[in-house]
Short mmCIF file of C-alpha atoms and ligand atoms in Angstrom, two decimals:
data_model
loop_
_atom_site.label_atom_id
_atom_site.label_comp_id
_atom_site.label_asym_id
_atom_site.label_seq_id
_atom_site.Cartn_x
_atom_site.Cartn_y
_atom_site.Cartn_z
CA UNK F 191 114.95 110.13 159.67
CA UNK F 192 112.49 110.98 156.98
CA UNK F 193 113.11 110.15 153.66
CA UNK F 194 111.18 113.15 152.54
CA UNK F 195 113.11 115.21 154.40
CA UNK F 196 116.74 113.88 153.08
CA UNK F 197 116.04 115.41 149.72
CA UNK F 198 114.81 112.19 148.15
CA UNK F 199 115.17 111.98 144.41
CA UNK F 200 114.99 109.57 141.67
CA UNK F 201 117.26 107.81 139.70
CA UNK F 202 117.84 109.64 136.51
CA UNK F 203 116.65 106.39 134.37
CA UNK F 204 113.72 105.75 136.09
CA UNK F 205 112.33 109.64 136.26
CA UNK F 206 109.18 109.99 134.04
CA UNK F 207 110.34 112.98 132.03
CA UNK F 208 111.26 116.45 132.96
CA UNK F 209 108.02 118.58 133.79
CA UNK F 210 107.43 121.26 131.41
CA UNK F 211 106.87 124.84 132.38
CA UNK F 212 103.82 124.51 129.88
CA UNK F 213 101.70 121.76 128.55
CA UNK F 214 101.93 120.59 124.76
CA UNK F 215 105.56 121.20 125.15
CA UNK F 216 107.71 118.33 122.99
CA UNK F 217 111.17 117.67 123.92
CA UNK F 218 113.94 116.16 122.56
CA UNK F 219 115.64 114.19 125.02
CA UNK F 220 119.39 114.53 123.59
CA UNK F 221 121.43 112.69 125.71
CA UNK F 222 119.17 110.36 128.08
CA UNK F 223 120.74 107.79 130.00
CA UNK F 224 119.54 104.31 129.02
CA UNK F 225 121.18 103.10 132.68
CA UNK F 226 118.31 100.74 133.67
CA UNK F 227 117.09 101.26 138.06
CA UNK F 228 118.40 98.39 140.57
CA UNK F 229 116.88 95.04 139.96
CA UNK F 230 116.78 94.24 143.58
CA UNK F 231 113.45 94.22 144.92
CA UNK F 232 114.31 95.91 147.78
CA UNK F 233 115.06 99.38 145.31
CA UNK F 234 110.99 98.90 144.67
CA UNK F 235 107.78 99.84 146.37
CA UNK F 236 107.08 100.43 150.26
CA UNK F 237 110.92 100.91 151.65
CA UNK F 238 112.14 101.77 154.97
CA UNK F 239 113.79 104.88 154.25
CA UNK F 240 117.13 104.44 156.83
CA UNK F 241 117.30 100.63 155.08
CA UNK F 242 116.40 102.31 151.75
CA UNK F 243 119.65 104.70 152.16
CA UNK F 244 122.30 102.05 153.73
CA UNK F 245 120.96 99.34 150.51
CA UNK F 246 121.56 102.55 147.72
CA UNK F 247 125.11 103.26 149.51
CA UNK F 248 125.80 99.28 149.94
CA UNK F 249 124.81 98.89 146.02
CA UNK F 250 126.42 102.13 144.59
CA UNK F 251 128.34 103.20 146.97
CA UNK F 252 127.04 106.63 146.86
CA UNK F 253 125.44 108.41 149.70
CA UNK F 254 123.23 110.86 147.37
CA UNK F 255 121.33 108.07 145.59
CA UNK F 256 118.17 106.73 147.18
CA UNK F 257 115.99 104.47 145.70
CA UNK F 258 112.91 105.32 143.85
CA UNK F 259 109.60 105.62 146.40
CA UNK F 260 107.77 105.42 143.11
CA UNK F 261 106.16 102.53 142.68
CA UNK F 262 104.95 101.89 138.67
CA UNK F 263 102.00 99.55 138.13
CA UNK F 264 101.74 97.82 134.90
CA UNK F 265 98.62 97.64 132.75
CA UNK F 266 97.39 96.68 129.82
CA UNK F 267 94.38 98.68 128.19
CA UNK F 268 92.12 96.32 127.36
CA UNK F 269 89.62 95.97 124.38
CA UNK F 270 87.19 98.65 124.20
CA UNK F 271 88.48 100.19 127.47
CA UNK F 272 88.85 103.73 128.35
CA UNK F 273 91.80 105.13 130.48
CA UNK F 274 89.58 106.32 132.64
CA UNK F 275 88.33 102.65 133.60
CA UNK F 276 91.79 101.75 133.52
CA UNK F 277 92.64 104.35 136.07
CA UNK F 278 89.64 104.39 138.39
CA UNK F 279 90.49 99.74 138.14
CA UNK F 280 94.05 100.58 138.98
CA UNK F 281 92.35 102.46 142.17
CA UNK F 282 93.23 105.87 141.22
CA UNK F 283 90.70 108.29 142.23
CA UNK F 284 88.21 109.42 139.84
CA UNK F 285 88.86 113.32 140.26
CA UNK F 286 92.59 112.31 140.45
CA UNK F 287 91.99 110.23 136.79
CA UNK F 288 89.93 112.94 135.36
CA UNK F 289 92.64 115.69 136.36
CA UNK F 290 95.31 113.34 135.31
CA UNK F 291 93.44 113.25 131.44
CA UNK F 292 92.80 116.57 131.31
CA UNK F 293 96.64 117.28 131.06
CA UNK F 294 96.78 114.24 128.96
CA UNK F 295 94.99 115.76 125.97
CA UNK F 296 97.21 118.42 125.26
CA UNK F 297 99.89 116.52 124.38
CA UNK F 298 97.98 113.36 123.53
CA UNK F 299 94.13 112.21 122.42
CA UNK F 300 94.00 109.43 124.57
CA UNK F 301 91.20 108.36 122.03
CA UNK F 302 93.94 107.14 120.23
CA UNK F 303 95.10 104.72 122.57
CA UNK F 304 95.01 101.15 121.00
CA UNK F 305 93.74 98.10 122.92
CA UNK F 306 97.18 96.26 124.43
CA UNK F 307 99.07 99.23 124.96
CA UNK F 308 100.97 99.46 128.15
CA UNK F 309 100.61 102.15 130.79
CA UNK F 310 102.49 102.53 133.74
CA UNK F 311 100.21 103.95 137.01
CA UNK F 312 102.77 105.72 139.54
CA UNK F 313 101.99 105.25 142.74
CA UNK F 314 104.05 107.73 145.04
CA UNK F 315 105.06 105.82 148.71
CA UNK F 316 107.33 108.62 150.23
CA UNK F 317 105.03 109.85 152.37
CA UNK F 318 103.73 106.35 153.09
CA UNK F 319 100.12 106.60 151.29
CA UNK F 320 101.02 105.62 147.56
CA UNK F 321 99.37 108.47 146.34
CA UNK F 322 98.30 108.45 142.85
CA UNK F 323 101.28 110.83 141.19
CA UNK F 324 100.95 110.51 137.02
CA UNK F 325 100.94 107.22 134.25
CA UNK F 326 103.45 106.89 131.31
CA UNK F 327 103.35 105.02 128.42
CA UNK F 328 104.50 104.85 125.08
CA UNK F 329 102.47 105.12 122.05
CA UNK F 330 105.42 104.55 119.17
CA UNK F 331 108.87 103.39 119.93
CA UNK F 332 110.56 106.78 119.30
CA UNK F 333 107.91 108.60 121.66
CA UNK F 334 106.92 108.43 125.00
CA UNK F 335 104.24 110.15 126.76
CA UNK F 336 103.82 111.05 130.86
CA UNK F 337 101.66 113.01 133.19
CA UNK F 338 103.31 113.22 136.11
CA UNK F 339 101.78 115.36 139.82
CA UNK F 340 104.11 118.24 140.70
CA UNK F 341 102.45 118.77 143.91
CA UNK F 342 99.71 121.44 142.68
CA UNK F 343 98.22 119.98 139.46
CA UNK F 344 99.05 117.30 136.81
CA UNK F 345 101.45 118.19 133.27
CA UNK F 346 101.85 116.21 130.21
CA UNK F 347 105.18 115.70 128.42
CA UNK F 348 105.36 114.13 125.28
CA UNK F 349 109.37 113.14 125.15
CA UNK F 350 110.51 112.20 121.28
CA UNK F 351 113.15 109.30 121.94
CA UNK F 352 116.44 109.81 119.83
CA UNK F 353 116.55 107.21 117.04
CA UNK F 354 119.84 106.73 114.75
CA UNK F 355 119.20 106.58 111.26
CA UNK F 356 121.21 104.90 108.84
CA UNK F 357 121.51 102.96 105.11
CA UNK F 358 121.16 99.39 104.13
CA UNK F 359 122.31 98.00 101.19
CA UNK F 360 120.95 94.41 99.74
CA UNK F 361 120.99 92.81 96.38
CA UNK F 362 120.04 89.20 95.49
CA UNK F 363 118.77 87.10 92.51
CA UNK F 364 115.53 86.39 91.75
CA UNK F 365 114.68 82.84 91.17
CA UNK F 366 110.97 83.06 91.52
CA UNK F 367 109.68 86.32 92.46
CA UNK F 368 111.33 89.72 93.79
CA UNK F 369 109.33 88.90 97.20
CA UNK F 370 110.91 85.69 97.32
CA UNK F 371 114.51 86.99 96.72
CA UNK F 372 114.18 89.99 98.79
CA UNK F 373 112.75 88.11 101.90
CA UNK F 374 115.75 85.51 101.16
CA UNK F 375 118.78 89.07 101.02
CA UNK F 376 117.10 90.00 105.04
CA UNK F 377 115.16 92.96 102.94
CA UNK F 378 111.83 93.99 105.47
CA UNK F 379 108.48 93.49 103.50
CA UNK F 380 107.80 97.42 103.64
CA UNK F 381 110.47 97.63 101.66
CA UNK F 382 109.60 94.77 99.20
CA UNK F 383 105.80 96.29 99.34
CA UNK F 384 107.35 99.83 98.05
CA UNK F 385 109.54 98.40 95.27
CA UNK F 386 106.57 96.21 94.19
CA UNK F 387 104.09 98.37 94.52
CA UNK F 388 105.11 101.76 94.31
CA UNK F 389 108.52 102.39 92.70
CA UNK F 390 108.72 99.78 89.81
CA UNK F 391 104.56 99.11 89.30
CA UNK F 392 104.50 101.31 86.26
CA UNK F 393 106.89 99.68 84.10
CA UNK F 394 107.28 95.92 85.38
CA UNK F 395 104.62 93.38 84.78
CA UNK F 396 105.43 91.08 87.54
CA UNK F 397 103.50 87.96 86.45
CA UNK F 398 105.72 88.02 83.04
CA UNK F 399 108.98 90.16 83.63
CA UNK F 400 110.64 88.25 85.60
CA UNK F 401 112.82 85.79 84.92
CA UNK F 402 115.20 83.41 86.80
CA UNK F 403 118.11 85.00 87.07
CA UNK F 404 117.18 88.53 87.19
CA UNK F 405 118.63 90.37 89.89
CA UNK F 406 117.96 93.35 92.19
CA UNK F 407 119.88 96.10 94.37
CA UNK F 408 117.97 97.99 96.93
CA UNK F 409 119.47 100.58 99.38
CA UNK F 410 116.87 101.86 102.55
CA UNK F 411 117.25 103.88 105.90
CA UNK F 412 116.80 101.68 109.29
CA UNK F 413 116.10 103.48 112.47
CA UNK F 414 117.67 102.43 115.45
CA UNK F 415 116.72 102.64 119.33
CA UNK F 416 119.80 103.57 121.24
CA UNK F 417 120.30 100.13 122.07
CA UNK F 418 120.51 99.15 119.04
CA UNK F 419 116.93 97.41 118.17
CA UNK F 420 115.79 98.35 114.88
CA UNK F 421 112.91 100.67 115.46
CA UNK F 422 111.47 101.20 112.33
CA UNK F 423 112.20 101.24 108.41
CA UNK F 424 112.62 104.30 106.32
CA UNK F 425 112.20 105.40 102.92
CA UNK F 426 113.94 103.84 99.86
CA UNK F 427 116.73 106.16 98.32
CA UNK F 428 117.16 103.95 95.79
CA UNK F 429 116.45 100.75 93.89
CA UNK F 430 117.48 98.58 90.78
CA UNK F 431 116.18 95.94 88.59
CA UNK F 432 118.18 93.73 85.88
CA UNK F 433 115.07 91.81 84.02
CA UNK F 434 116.60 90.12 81.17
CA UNK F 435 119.36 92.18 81.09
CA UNK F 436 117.83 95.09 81.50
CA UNK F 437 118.54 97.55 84.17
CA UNK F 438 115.82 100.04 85.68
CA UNK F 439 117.27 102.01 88.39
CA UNK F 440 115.59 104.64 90.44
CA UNK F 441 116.61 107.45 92.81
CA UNK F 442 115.01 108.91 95.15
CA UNK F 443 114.91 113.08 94.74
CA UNK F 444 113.17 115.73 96.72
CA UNK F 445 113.03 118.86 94.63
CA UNK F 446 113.62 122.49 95.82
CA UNK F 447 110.31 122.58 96.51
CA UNK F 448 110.37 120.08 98.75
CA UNK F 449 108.44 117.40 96.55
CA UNK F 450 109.92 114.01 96.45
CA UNK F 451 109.56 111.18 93.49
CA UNK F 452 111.43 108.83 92.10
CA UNK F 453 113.63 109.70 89.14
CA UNK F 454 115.64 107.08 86.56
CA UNK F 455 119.42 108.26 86.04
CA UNK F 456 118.32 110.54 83.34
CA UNK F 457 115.97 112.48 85.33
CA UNK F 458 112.81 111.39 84.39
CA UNK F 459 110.20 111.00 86.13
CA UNK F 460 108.97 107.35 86.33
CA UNK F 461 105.33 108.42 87.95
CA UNK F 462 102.39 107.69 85.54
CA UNK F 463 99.53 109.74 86.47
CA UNK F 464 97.49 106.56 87.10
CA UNK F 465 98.70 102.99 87.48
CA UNK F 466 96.99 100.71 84.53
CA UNK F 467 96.24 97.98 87.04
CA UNK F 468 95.16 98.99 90.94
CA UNK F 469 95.41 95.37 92.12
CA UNK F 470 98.30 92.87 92.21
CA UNK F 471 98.74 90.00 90.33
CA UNK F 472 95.41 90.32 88.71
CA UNK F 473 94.30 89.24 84.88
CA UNK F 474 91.88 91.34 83.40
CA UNK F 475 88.61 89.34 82.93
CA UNK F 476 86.06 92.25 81.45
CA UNK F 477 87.20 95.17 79.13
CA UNK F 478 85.13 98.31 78.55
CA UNK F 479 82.47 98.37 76.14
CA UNK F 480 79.54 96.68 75.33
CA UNK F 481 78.75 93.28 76.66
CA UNK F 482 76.52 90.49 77.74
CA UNK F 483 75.55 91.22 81.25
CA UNK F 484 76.50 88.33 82.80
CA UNK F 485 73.06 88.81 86.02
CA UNK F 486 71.05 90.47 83.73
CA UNK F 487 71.08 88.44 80.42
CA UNK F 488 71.02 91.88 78.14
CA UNK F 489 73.33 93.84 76.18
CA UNK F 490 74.43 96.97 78.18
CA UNK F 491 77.76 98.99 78.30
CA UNK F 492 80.39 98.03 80.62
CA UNK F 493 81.83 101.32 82.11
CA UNK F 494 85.01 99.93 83.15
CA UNK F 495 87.61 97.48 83.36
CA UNK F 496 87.30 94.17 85.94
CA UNK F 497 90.01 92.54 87.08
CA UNK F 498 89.37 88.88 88.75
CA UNK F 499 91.40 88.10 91.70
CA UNK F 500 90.64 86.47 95.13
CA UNK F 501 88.47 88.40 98.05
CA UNK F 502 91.16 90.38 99.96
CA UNK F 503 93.58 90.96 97.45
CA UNK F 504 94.52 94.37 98.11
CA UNK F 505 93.74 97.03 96.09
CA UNK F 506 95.77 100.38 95.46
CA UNK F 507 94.68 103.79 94.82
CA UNK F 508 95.84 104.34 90.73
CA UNK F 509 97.21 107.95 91.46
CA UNK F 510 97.50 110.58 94.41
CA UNK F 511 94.29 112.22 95.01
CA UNK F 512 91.75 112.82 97.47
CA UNK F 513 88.49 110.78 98.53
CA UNK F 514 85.51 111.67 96.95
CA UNK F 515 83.26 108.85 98.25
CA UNK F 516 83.59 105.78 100.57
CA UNK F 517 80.61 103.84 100.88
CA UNK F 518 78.12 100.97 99.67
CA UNK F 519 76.72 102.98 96.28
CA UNK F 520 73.76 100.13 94.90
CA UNK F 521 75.04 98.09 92.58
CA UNK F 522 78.70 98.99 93.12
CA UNK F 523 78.44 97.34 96.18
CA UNK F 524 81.11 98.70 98.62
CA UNK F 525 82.77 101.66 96.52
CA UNK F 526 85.61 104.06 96.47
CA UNK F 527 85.96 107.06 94.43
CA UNK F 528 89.36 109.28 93.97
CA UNK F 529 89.86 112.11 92.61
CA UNK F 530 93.07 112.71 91.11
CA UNK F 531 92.81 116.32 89.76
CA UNK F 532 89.76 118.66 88.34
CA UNK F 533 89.94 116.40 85.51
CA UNK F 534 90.60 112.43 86.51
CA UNK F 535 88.60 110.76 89.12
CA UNK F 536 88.94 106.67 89.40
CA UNK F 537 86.54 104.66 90.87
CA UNK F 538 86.77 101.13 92.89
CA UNK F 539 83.55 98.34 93.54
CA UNK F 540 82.43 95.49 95.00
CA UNK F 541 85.30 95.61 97.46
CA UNK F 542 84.52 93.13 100.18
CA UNK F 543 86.16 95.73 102.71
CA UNK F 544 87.87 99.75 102.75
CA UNK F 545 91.73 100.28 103.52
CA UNK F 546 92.09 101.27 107.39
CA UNK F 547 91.75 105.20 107.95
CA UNK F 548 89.87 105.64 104.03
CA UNK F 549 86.98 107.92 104.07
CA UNK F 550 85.38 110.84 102.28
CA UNK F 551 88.09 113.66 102.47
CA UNK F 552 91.21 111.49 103.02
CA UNK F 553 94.13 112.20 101.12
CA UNK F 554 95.65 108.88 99.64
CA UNK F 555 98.95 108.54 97.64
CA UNK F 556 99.59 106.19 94.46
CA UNK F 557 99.91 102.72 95.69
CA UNK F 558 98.25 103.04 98.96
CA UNK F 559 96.18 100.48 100.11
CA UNK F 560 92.50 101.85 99.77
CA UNK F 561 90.32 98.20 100.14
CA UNK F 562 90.07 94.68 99.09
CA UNK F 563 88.75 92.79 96.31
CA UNK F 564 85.28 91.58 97.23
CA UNK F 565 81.92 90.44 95.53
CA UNK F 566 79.74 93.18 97.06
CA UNK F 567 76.80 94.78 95.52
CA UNK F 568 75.68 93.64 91.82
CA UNK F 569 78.50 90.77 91.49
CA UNK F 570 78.73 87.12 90.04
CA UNK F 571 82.28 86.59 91.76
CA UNK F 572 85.15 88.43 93.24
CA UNK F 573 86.81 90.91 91.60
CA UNK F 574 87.48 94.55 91.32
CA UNK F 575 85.14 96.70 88.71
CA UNK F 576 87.51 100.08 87.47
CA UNK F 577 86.72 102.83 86.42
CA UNK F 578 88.76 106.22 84.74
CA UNK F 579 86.39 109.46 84.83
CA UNK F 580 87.81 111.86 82.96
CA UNK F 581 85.26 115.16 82.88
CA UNK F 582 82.66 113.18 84.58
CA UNK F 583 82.35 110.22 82.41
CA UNK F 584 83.89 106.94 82.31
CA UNK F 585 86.30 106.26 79.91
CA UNK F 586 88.70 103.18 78.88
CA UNK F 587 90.78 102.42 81.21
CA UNK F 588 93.12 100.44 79.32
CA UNK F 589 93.22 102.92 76.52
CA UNK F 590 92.96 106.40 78.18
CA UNK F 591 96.02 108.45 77.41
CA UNK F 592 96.75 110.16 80.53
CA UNK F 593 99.99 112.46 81.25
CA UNK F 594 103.14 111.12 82.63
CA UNK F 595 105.24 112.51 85.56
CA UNK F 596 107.42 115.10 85.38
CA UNK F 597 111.73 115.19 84.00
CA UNK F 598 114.40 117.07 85.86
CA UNK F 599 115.69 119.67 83.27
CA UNK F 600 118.45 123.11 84.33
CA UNK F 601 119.01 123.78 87.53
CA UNK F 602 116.78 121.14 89.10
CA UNK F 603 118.74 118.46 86.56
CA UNK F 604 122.05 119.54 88.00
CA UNK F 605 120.96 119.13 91.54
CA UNK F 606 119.27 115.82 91.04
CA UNK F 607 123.21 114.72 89.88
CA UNK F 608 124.82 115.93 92.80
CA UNK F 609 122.25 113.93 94.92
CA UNK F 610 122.25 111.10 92.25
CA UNK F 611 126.17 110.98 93.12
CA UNK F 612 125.47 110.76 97.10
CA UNK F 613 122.95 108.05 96.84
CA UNK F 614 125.56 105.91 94.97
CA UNK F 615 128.65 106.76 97.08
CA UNK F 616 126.30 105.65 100.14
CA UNK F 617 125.32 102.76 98.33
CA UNK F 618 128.88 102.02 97.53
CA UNK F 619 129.35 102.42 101.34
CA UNK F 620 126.62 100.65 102.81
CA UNK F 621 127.74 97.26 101.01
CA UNK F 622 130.95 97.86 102.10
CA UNK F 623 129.64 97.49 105.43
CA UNK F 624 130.14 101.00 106.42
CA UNK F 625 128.10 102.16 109.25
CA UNK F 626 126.22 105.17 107.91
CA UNK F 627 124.89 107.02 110.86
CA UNK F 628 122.99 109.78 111.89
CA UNK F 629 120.60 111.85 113.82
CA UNK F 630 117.14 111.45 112.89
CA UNK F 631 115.98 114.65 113.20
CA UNK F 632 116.91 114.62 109.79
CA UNK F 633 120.34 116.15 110.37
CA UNK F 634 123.42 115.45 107.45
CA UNK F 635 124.84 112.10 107.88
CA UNK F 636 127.92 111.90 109.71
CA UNK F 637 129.70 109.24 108.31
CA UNK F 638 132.01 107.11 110.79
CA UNK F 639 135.35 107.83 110.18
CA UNK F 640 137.74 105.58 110.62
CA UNK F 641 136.12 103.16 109.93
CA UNK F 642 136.94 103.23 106.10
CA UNK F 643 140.17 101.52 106.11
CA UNK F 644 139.83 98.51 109.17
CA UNK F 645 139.03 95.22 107.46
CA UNK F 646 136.21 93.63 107.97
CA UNK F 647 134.35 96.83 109.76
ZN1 ZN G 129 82.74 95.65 85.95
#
């Protein structure tokens, strides 16, 4: 008896993904079985196909389940490696690889393939020859990519894993710093990061403000693999701070225009158009104006603000904008330029090193990482040089008045209450212990039910 010939097929778990009439194609896979294939060694590689059926009707009991002829290959790109010497080492053929990355591309640039990732080579045994048949492999842990043979040529699928979303509520005290005490509550450093740097930056001074004692309330999204492994973080909905007895509280609120920012109860807006210092915990050591230049021993106007901290210390773009220039510029050493609007550009120097992904024509949000302090160019010690152009010229820094975010008024006001009154009800739940599920294909939350009244759920 041929196996072939038996109607051979796969178990469900183990099939790549479905092969799409068309490439590019994305699926959602709703409802995929996370049933894991046979450990037996027997269920893998080069199988007699009589013994193959009798072991699959021994194991399962079920006639119509034969095990997998498929054999998948493990690899590991290595550094610097292409696919394609991955596939042609793995013994594929080379018009077999190059066919095989053809349908690749258009659901994937395998350029962006990082050294370590894993790829599984299928090698198909049924008809004895283990004929090269596809590779999967999967770039995020939401997403997973395959080319698989159907007989005539090769297809890509790109298959979007379903991950569960839901909310997280910690609080703690801060003894020493809010990095300390969040990392001590189980709070994940993105989180910490966007609190630090992003939601509360404008308003806290975080070498003086806080105080033992002070206290903090944070409430995030999780995603979740269907097994239950925490796949990623989300975005902060919302976040408080009691310094010295006083509370700053934020919400997160997308408008009806879809723009999203964080908002204090009242509705305002707590976005400065530029943050006054672009680099943590730094002092500043030079102020604008005229000074004794410190290299070359003469009077001359210092065009911006320096703040001394050690090489590496991140630095953060002051405002959203886009990037004007990325690059060693003379003196300036290595040098970043944003600008924020036709107005406002702010410039960054000596910086020993650029954020990953910054160049000319990147789009970069307040807070983002956009390089490291450094002592490049025209410098007697690390630190980052700042500059505010407004018009074209530099201006103070410290003293340029620049406009703050926007405040909810009307309709927009009323709306931000209504979501205002969700955040806090799924606060209220999440420290309850609640579980606070949903799709996230960014579906409503579906809150489980039943689950309100049994202690201790
Ligand atoms: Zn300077």
């Amino acid at each position: 008896m041929a196996l072939a010939g038996t109607g051979a097929f796969l178990w469900q778990a183990q099939r790549a993904a479905p092969a799409f009439p068309a490439d590019g194609m994305i699926a959602q896979q709703a409802d995929a079985p996370t049933m894991t294939a046979p450990a037996s060694p027997e269920f893998s590689g080069d199988i007699d196909a009589e013994q193959g059926l009798a072991l699959a009707a021994d194991a399962w009991g079920d006639m119509e389940r034969v095990a997998d002829p498929v054999e998948r290959k493990l690899v590991n790109l290595g550094r610097g490696e292409t696919l394609m010497q991955l596939l042609l080492d793995a013994e594929v053929p080379q018009e077999h690889a190059q066919g095989a990355i053809s349908a690749l591309r258009g659901v994937y640039d395998p350029r962006r393939m990082r050294s370590g990732q894993e790829i599984k080579v299928l090698f198909d045994h049924s008809a004895g020859d283990g004929k090269f048949v596809g590779f999967e492999f999967q770039p995020a842990v939401e997403r997973s990519v395959s080319v698989s043979f159907d007989g005539v040529r090769f297809q890509a699928a790109e298959v979007a894993k379903p991950l569960q979303r839901r909310w997280v509520a910690a609080q703690g005290r801060i003894e020493s710093s809010l990095y300390q005490a969040g990392y001590a509550s189980g709070v994940p450093t993105p989180v910490l990061n966007a609190l630090i740097n992003k939601l509360f930056n404008y308003d806290v001074d975080w070498q003086r403000d806080i105080q033992p004692g002070d206290s903090f309330e944070v409430l995030y999204e999780q995603y979740l693999t269907e097994s239950g492994e925490v796949a990623k973080v989300g975005t902060v909905s919302y976040a408080a701070l009691t310094l010295s007895g006083k509370r700053r509280e934020l919400f997160l609120y997308e408008d009806s225009d879809g723009s999203a920012d964080y908002f204090t109860r009242k509705g305002e807006s707590v976005r400065k158009a530029l943050l006054r210092t672009p680099v943590d915990g730094a002092r500043l050591t030079s102020g604008f104006g005229m000074r004794m230049h410190p290299l070359l021993g003469y009077s001359k106007m210092h065009k911006g603000a320096d703040f001394g901290a050690p090489t590496g210390t991140p630095v953060f773009a002051a405002g959203d904008g886009i990037v004007e220039e990325a690059g060693q510029k003379g003196a300036y050493g290595n040098y970043v330029r944003i600008r924020h609007n036709r107005e406002i550009a702010t410039a960054y120097a000596h910086l020993s090193r650029f954020g990953s992904g910054l160049r000319r024509g990147a789009r970069v949000n307040q807070g983002d990482v956009i390089g490291y302090v450094g002592s490049t160019g025209r410098s007697t010690g690390p630190h980052l040089h700042y500059e505010v152009h407004r018009g074209g010229k530099q201006v103070n820094p410290m003293s340029v008045d620049l406009p703050t975010g926007r405040n909810l008024d009307g309709k927009e006001l009323k709306r931000f209450q209504a979501v205002l009154a969700q955040i806090e009800d799924r606060y209220a739940d999440a420290q309850a212990g609640l579980t606070l599920v949903s799709a996230s294909a960014g579906r409503p939350a579906a809150k489980a039910e039943g689950c309100r009244k049994a202690p201790g759920c």
